[in-house]
XYZ file of C-alpha atoms in Angstrom:
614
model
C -112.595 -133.968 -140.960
C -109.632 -132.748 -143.273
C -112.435 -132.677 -146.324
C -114.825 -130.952 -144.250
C -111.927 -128.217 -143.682
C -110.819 -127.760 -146.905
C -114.152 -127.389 -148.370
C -115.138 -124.609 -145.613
C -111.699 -122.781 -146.834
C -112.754 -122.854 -150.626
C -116.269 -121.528 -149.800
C -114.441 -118.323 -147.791
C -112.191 -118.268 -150.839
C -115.195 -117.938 -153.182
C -116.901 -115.585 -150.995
C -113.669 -113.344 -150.846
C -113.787 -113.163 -154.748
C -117.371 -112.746 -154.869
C -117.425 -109.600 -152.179
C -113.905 -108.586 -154.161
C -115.921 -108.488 -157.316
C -118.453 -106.905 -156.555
C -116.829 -104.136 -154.713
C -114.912 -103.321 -157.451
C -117.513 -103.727 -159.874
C -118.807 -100.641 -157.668
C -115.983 -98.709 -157.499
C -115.853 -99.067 -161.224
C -119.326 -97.561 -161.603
C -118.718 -95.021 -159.066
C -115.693 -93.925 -161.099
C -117.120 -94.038 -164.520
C -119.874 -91.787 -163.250
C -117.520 -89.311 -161.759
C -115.489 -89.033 -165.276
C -118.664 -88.530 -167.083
C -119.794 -85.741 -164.561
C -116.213 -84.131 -165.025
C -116.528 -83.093 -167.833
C -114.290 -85.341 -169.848
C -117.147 -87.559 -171.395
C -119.469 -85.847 -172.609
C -118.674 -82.115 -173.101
C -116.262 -79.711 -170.667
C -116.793 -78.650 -166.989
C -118.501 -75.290 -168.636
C -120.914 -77.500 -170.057
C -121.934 -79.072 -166.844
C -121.977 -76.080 -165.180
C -124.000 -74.222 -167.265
C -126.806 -76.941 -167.863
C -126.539 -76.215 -163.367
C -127.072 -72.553 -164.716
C -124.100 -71.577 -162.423
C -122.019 -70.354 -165.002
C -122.109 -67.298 -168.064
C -119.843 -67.580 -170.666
C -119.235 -64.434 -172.978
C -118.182 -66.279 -176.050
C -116.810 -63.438 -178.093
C -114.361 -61.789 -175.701
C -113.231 -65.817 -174.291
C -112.794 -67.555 -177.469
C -110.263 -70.267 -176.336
C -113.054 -73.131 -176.852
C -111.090 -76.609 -175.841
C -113.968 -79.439 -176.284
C -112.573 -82.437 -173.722
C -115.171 -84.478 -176.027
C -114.633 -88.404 -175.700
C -117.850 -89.992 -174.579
C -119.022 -93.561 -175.483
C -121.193 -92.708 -178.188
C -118.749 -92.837 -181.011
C -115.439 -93.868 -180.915
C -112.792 -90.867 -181.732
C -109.795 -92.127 -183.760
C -106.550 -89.615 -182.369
C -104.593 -90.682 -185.063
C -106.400 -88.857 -187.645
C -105.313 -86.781 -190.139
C -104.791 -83.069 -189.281
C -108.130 -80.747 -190.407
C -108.148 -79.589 -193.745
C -106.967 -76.169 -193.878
C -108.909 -74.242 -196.003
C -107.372 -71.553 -197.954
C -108.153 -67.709 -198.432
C -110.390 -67.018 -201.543
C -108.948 -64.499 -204.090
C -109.343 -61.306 -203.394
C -111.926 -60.672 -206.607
C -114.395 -63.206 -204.510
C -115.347 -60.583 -201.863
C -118.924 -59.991 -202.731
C -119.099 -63.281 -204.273
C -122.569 -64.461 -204.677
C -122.901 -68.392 -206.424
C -126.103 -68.545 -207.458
C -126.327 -64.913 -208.700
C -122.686 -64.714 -210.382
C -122.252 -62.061 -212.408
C -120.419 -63.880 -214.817
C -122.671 -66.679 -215.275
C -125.958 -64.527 -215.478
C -124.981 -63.004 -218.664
C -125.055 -66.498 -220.382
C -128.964 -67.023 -219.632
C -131.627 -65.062 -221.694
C -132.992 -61.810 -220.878
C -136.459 -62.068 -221.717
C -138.630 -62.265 -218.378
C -135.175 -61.261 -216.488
C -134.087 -65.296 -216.543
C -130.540 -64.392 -216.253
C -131.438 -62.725 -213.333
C -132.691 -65.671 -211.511
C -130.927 -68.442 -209.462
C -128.331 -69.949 -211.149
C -126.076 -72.122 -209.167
C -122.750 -73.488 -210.064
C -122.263 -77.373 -211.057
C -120.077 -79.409 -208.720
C -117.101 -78.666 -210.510
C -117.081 -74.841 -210.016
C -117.728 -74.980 -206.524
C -115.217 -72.703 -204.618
C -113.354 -74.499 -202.043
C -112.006 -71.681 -200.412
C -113.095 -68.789 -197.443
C -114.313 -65.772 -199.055
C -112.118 -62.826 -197.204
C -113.873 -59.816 -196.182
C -112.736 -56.642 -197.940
C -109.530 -54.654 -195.884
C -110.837 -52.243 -193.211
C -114.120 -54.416 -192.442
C -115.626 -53.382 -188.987
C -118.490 -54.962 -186.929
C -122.220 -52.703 -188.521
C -123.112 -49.922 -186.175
C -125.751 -51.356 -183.988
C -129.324 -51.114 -184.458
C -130.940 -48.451 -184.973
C -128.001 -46.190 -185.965
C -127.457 -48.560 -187.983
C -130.302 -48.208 -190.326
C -128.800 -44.591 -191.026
C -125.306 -45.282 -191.170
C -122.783 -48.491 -192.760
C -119.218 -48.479 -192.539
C -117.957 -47.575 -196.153
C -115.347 -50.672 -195.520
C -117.869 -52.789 -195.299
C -119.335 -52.210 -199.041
C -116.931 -49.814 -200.528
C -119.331 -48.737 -203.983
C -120.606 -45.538 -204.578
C -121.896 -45.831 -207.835
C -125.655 -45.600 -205.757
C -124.601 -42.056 -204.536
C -124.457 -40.465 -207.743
C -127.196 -42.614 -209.560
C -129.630 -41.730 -206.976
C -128.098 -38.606 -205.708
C -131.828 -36.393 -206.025
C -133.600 -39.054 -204.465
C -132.287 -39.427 -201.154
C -131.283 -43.000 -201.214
C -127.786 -42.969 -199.684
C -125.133 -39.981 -198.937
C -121.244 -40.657 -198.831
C -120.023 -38.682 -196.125
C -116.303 -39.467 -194.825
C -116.032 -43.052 -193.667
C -119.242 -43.828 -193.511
C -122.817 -44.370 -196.010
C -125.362 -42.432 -194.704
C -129.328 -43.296 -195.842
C -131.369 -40.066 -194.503
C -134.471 -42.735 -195.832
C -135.564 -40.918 -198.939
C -136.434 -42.824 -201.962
C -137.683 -42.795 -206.415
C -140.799 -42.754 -204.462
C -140.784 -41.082 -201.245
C -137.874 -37.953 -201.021
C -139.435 -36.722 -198.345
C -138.703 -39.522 -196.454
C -140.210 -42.827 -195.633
C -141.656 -41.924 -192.677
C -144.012 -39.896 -194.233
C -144.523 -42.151 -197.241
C -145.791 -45.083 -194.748
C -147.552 -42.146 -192.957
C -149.753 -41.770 -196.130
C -150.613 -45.182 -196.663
C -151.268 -45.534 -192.854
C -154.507 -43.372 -193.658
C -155.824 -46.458 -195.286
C -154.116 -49.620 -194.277
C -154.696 -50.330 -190.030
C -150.963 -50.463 -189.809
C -150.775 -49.622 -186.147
C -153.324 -52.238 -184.647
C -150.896 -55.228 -185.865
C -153.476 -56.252 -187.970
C -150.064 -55.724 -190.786
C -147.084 -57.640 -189.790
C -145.253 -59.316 -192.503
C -144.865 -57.056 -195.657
C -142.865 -57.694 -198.862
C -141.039 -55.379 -200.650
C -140.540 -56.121 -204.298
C -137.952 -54.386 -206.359
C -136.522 -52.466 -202.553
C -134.148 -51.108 -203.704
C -131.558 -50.081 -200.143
C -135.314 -51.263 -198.442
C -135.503 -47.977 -196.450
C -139.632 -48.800 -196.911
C -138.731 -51.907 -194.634
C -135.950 -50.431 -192.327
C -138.971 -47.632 -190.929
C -141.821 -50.016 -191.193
C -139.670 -51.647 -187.861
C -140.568 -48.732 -185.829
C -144.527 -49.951 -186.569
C -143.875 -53.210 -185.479
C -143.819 -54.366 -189.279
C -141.158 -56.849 -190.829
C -140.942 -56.675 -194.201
C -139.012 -58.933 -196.493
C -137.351 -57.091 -198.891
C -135.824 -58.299 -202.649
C -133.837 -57.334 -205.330
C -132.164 -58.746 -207.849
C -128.224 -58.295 -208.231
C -127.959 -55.923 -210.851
C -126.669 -52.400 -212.307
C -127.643 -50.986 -209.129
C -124.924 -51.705 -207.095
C -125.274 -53.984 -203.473
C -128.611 -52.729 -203.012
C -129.647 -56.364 -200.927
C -125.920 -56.118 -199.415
C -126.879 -52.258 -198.000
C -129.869 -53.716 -197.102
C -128.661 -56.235 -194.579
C -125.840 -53.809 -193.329
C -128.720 -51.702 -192.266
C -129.780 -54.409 -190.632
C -132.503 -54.825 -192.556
C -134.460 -58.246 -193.716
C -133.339 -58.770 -197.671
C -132.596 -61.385 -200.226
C -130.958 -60.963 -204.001
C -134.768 -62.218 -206.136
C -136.617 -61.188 -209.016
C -140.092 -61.780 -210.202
C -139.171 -63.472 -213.894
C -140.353 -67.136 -214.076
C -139.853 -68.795 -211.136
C -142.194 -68.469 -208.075
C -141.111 -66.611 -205.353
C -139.412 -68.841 -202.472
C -142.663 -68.208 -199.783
C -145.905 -69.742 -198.775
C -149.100 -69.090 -200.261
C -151.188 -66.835 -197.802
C -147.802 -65.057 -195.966
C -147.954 -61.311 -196.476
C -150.453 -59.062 -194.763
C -148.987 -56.570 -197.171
C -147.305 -56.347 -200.753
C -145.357 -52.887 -202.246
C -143.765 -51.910 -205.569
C -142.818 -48.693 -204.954
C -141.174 -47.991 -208.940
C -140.035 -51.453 -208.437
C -139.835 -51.675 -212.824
C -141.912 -54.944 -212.822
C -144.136 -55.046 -215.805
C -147.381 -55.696 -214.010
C -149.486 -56.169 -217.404
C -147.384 -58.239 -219.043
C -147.688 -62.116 -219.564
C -151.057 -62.385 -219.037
C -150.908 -60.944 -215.586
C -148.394 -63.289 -214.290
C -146.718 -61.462 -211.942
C -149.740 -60.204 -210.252
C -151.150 -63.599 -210.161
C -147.995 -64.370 -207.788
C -148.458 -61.738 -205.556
C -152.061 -62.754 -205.391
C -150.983 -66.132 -204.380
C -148.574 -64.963 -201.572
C -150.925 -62.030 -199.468
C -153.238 -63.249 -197.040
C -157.045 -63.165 -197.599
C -157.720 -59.565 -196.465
C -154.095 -58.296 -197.444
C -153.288 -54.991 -198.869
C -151.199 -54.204 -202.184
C -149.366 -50.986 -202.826
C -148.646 -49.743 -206.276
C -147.190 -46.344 -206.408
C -145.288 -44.574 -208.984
C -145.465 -45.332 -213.207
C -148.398 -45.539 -214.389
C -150.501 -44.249 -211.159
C -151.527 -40.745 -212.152
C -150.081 -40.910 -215.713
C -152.364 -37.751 -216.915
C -150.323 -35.733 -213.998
C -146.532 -37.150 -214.653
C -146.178 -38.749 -218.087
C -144.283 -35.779 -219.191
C -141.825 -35.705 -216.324
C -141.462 -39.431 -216.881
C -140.876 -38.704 -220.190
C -143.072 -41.808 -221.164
C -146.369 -41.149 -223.811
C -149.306 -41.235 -222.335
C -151.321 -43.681 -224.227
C -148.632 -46.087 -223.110
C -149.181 -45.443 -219.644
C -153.142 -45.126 -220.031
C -152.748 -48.868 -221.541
C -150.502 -50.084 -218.887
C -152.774 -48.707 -215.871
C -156.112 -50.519 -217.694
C -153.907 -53.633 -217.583
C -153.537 -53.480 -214.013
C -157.274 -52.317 -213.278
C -158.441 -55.442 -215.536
C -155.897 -57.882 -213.604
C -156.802 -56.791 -210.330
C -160.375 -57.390 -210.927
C -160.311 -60.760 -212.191
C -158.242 -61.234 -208.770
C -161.182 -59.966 -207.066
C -159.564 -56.810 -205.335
C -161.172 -54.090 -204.265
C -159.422 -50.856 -205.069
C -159.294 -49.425 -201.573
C -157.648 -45.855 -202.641
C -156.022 -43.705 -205.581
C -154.280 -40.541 -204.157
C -151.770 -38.989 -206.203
C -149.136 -41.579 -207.332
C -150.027 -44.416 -204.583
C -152.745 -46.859 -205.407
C -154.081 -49.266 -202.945
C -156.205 -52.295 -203.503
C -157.230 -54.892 -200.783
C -157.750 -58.879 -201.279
C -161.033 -60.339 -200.603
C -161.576 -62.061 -197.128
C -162.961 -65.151 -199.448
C -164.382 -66.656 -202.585
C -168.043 -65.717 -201.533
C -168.175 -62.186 -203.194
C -165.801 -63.410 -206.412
C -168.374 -66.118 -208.262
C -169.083 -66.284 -211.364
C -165.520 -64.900 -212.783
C -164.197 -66.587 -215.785
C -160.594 -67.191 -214.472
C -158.090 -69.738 -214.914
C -157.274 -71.044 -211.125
C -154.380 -73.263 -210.327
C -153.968 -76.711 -208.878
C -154.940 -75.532 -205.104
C -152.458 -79.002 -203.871
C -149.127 -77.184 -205.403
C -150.316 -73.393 -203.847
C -146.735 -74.047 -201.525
C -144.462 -76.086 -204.132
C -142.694 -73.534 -205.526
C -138.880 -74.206 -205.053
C -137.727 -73.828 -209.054
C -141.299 -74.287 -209.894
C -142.454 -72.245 -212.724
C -145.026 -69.163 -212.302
C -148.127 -69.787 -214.448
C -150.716 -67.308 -215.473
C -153.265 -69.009 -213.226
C -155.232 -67.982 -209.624
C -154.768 -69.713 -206.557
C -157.955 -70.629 -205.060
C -158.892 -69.832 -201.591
C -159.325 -72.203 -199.100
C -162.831 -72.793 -198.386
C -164.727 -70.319 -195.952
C -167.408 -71.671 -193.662
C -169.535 -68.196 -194.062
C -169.789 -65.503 -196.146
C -167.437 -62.948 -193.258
C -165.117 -65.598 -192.078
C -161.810 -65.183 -193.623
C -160.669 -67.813 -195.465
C -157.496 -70.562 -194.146
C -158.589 -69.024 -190.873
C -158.533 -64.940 -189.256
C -155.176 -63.949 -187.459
C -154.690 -62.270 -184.061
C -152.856 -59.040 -184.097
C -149.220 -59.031 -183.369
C -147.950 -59.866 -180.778
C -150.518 -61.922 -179.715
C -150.215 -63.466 -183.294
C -146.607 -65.055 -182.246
C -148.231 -67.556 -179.881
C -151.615 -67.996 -180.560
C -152.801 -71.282 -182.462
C -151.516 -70.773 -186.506
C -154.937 -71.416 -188.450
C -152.870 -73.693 -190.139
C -151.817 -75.841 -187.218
C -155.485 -75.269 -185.608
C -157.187 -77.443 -188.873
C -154.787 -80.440 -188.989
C -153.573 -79.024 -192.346
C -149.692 -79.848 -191.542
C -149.665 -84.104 -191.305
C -148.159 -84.491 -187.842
C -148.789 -81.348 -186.237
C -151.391 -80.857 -183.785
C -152.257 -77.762 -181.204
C -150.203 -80.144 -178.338
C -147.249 -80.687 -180.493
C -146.919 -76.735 -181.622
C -147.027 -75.928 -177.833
C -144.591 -79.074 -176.542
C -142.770 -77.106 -179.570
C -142.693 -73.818 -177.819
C -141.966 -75.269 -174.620
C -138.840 -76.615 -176.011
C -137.416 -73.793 -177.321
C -138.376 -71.407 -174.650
C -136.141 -73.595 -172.332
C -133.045 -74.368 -175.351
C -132.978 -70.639 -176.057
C -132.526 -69.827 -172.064
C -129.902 -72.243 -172.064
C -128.277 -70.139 -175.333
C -128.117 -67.845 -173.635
C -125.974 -68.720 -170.640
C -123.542 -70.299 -172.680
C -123.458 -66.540 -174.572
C -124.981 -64.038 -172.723
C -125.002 -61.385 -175.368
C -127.565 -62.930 -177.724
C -130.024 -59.936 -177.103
C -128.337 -57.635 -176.311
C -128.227 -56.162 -179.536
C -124.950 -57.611 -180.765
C -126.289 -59.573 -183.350
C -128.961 -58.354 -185.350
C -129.535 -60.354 -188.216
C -129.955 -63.897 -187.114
C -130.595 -66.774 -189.505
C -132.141 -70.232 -188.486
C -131.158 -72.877 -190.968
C -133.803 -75.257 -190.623
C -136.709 -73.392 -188.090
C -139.411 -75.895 -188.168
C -142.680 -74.039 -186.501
C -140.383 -70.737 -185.893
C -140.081 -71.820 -182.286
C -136.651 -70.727 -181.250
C -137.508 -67.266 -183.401
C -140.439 -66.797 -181.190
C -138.235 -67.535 -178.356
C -135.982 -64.997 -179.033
C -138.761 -62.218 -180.267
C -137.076 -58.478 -179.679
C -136.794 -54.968 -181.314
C -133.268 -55.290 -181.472
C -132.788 -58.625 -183.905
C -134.756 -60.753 -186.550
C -134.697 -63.769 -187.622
C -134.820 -65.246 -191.278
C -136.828 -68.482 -190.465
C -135.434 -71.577 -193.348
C -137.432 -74.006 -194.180
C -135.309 -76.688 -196.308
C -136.921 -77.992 -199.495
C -136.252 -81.776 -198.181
C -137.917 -80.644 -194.552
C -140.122 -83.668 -193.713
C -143.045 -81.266 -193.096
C -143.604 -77.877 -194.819
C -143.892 -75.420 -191.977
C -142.843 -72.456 -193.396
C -146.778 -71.150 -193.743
C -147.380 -72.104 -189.852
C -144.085 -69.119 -189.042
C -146.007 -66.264 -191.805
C -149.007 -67.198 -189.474
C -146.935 -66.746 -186.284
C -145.742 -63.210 -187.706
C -141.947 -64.080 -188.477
C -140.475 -64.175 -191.495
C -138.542 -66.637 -193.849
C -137.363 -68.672 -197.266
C -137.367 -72.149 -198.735
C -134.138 -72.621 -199.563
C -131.964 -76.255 -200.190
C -128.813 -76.543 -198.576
C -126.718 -78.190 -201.235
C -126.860 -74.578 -202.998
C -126.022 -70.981 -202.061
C -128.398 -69.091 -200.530
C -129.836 -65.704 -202.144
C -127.965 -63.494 -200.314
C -124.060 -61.265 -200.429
C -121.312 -62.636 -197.995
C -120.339 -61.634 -194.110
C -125.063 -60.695 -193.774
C -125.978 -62.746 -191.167
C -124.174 -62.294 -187.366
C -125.823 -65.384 -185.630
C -126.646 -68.430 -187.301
C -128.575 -71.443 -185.910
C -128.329 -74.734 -187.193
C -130.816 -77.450 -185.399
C -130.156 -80.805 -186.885
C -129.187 -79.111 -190.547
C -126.275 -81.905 -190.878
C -128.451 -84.830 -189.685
C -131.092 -83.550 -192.686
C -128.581 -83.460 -195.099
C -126.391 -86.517 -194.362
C -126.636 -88.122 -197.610
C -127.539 -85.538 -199.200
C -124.792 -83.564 -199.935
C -121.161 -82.336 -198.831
C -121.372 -80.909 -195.126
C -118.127 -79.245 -196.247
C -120.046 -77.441 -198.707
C -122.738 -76.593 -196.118
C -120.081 -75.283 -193.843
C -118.406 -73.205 -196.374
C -121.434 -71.424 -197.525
C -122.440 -70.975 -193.643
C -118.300 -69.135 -193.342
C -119.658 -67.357 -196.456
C -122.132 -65.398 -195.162
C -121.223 -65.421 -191.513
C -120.037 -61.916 -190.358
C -116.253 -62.097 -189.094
C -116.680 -62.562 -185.417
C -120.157 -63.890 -185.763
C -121.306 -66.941 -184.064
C -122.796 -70.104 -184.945
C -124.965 -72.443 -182.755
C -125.055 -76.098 -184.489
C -127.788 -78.140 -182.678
C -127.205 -82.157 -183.742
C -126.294 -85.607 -182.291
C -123.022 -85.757 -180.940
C -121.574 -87.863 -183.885
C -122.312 -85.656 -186.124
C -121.121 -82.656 -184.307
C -117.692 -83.979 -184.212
C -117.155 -84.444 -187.663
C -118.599 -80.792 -187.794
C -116.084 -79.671 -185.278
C -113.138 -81.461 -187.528
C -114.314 -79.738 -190.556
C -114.162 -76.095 -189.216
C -111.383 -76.274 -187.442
C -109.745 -75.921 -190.647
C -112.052 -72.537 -191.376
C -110.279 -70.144 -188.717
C -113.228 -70.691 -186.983
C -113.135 -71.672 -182.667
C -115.440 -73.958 -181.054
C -116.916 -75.316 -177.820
C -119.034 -78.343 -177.026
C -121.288 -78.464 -174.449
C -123.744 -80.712 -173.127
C -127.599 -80.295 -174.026
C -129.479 -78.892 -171.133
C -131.084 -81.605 -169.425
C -127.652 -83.163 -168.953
C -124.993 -84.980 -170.629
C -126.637 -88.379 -171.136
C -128.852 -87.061 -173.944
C -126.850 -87.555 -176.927
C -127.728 -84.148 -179.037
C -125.213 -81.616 -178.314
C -124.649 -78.309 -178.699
C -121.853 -76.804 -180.679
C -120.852 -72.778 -180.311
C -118.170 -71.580 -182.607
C -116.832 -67.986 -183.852
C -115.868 -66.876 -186.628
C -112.348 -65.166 -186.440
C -111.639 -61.659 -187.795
C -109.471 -61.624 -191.341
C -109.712 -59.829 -194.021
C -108.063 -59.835 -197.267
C -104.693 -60.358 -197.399
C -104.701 -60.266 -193.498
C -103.684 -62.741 -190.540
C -106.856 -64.292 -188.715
C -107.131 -63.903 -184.689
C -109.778 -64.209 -182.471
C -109.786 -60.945 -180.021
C -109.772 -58.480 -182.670
């Protein structure tokens, strides 16, 4: 009996603990998942309420980010070490450019403009420092005054005004640059100028949607093409003609600091419906046609070049361009020979503008003894040197079908099937992953813009995506009012960059672990998808992040895009670069472990205190 008593009193014992336990094994879940829905696990109470889309958040007028990160993902060690603070540059780095230095371009030949290529610094020369923006620096006019009018803060050299005073380039006129959109070329405006060539090439259909501008000079031939629904990317090289690319991009304008010497131009084969050299100074006759062959290799089957000034109409102008005619007799015949072993046809020849048109295919070029290159490297060209060779075309299936495959007109262009997705020619890519693509971004690039509302509206013009894949969130964000400079990085698993040129955006190879091609405080929005996770072991993400302050406007924002491990050290690093930040949640919810990132950029300047409501 007294056994039978004390064994029924253990069993309600056990049962006790068992019911205890698992109650508060509930109450434990119940709790956990209320902590992680507050907003201290995985991102802030913003973040949760804006993947709810209940909530807008202006980032630039409420910069006090505070991320409440913790989560279980990675553990976070309090005890750290403060953030490195970084340090002002000097003064003298204002317009500092690394790859294009000055300094260090005048220790590299001349011949075929070497010295005017990239030349980066070694690890040792590195700056380690925030390049400060030049005293009196205001926010660009927006778009389109801007195209007329920079702040003469913002690139304080007028050397351009009186070098190119009769040829309405620029006009210094009290606090402000004014570009009335004359050029060598065009004084009567560019307007008119694209007006003329209009007559021949269908510019208005969409037919011609990415141009490039070689030799632009302030790239007032790109800045009115935008009216014609036309982006053109414009280069330069930094040279005697003072911040051309850097008036360029305060304009608002798509430009990078290049040359045509000996290294082949950082684009696709097949990208440009349209190439110009309007008195751009590039020998086109010289080294065996070289240069020409480039171009060749970058305009689509069917696309248009534009020649106009020296030698075009020599027997008119060689006296007024105080040049002897024979010279400019032999340097025309050069061109006429090049461009028929290219297989153009000469379109039009109308006082100084020449026009010739690429062939829609091989079929009508046989039989021409030409040197053609290795058809496998037509898209390695990262430091890889020109040769005086012709890229084939891709094979045609009749003697009218335009070879690597016809484009729709713009805007239908931006999401229709690139040819280049459509034949299986990008390993990995098929028509169902290029839409799941566009899918995606429509829906990240909605939830952009709750967490900062002003994306379009104007604010920031010229936007930058760091590594853009198939040009999805570019497409996404497609308006009048902003473009995008699509990167594709030179270690990118799959090389996309022909797929966005076939989508009719624009962009650059470029490698991360260098400087890119362009003058500080040029880009206001920058977008960085998975840029650290690429580079992990590659190199420094403090050098990444420094060269990203470099050319980030002050007050411009950055969206970083990355697993949430990664993000924090991110976060670490520039809170050291007067920068403020805000995590939030990715927007299907804050169990997926990529994050987003949004920081600002404060306003300093030189020899000024930073602050973040300027």
């Amino acid at each position: 009996m007294m056994a039978t008593k004390t064994n029924s009193a253990d069993g309600r014992t056990r049962s006790s603990i068992q019911i205890f336990i698992v109650v508060g094994l509930c109450c434990f879940f119940y709790i956990l998942g209320a902590w992680q829905r507050s907003g201290f696990g995985k991102g802030d109470s913003i973040a949760m309420q804006i993947t709810k889309g209940e909530t807008e958040c202006n980032i630039v007028s409420n910069l006090n980010f505070e991320s409440h990160h913790g989560g279980e993902v990675v553990a976070v060690d309090e005890s750290e070490s403060k953030p490195k603070a970084f340090k002002p540059c000097n003064p003298r780095y204002t317009d500092y450019t690394p790859c294009q230095d000055q300094k260090r371009a005048m220790t590299f030949p001349r011949e075929n403009m070497i010295y005017r290529e990239r030349h980066c610094p070694p690890e040792g020369e590195k700056l380690h420092c925030l390049i400060p923006a030049p005293k009196g620096y205001v926010t660009p006019f927006p778009w389109p005054k801007s195209r007329d009018y920079v702040p003469y803060a913002n690139a304080p050299y007028k050397s351009l005004t009186v070098e190119k005073a009769v040829q309405n380039w620029i006009q210094y006129e009290g606090n402000v640059f004014r570009f009335p959109g004359g050029g060598t070329q065009f004084p009567q405006g560019a307007d008119k100028y694209i007006d003329q060539l209009a007559s021949v090439i269908p510019i208005k259909n969409g037919m011609v949607r990415t141009a490039l501008d070689t030799g632009c000079g302030v790239a007032s031939w790109g800045a009115y093409l935008m009216s014609r629904n036309v982006l053109a990317m414009s280069f330069a090289p930094r040279d005697s003609h003072e911040a051309q690319v850097q008036f360029a991009l305060e304009r608002g304008v798509p430009a990078v600091i290049g040359v045509l010497g000996t290294v082949k131009l950082p684009y696709p084969s097949r990208a440009f419906d349209m190439a110009h050299c309007s008195r751009c100074l590039i020998q086109w006759g010289s080294n065996d046609g070289m240069y020409l062959m480039e171009v060749d290799r970058v305009l689509r089957p069917g696309g248009y070049w534009v020649l106009s000034g020296p030698p075009i109409n020599w027997r008119n102008n060689y006296k007024a361009w105080q040049r002897p005619k024979e010279e400019l007799q032999e340097e025309q015949r050069k061109i006429e020979e090049i461009a028929k072993l290219l297989c153009w046809e000469k379109k039009s020849e109308k006082g100084e503008i020449a026009i010739w048109r690429k062939r829609v295919n091989a079929d009508s070029c046989r039989g021409r003894k030409a040197t053609f290159c290795n058809s496998v490297e037509a898209d390695d060209v990262w430091y890889q040197k020109m040769e005086a060779c012709i890229t084939p075309y891709p094979d045609a299936g009749s003697s009218d079908e335009v070879a690597g495959g016809e484009l729709k007109a713009f805007p239908e262009r931006l999401y229709s099937v690139p040819p280049r997705v459509a034949s299986g020619s990008i390993p990995g890519v098929s028509v169902e992953t290029y839409q799941e693509d566009n899918s995606n971004w429509k829906k990240h690039v909605k939830a952009y813009k709750k967490v900062n509302k002003i994306i379009d509206s104007g604010r920031y013009r010229n936007i930058m995506d760091m590594n853009a894949g198939l040009g999805g969130f570019a497409a996404a964000l497609e308006s009048s009012k902003l473009w995008v400079m699509n990167v594709v990085p030179t270690i990118a698993e799959k090389n996309t960059l022909g797929v966005i040129y076939e989508r009719g955006l624009i962009g650059i190879y470029h490698d991360w672990c260098e400087g890119f091609s362009t003058y500080p405080r040029t880009y206001d929005l920058i977008h960085a998808h998975g840029v650290f996770s690429l580079y992990k072991d590659k190199c420094d993400a403090e050098d990444i992040l420094l060269e990203m302050d470099r050319i980030l406007r002050p007050e411009g924002a950055v969206i970083f895009r990355d697993e949430v491990d990664v993000l924090i050290k991110v976060k670490k690093i520039v809170s050291g670069m007067r920068w403020d930040t805000k995590m939030v949640d990715h927007e299907d919810g804050p169990l997926v472990p990529e994050k987003i990132l949004v920081a600002v950029k404060q306003y300093w300047v030189a020899g000024g205190n930073s602050t973040s409501t300027h």
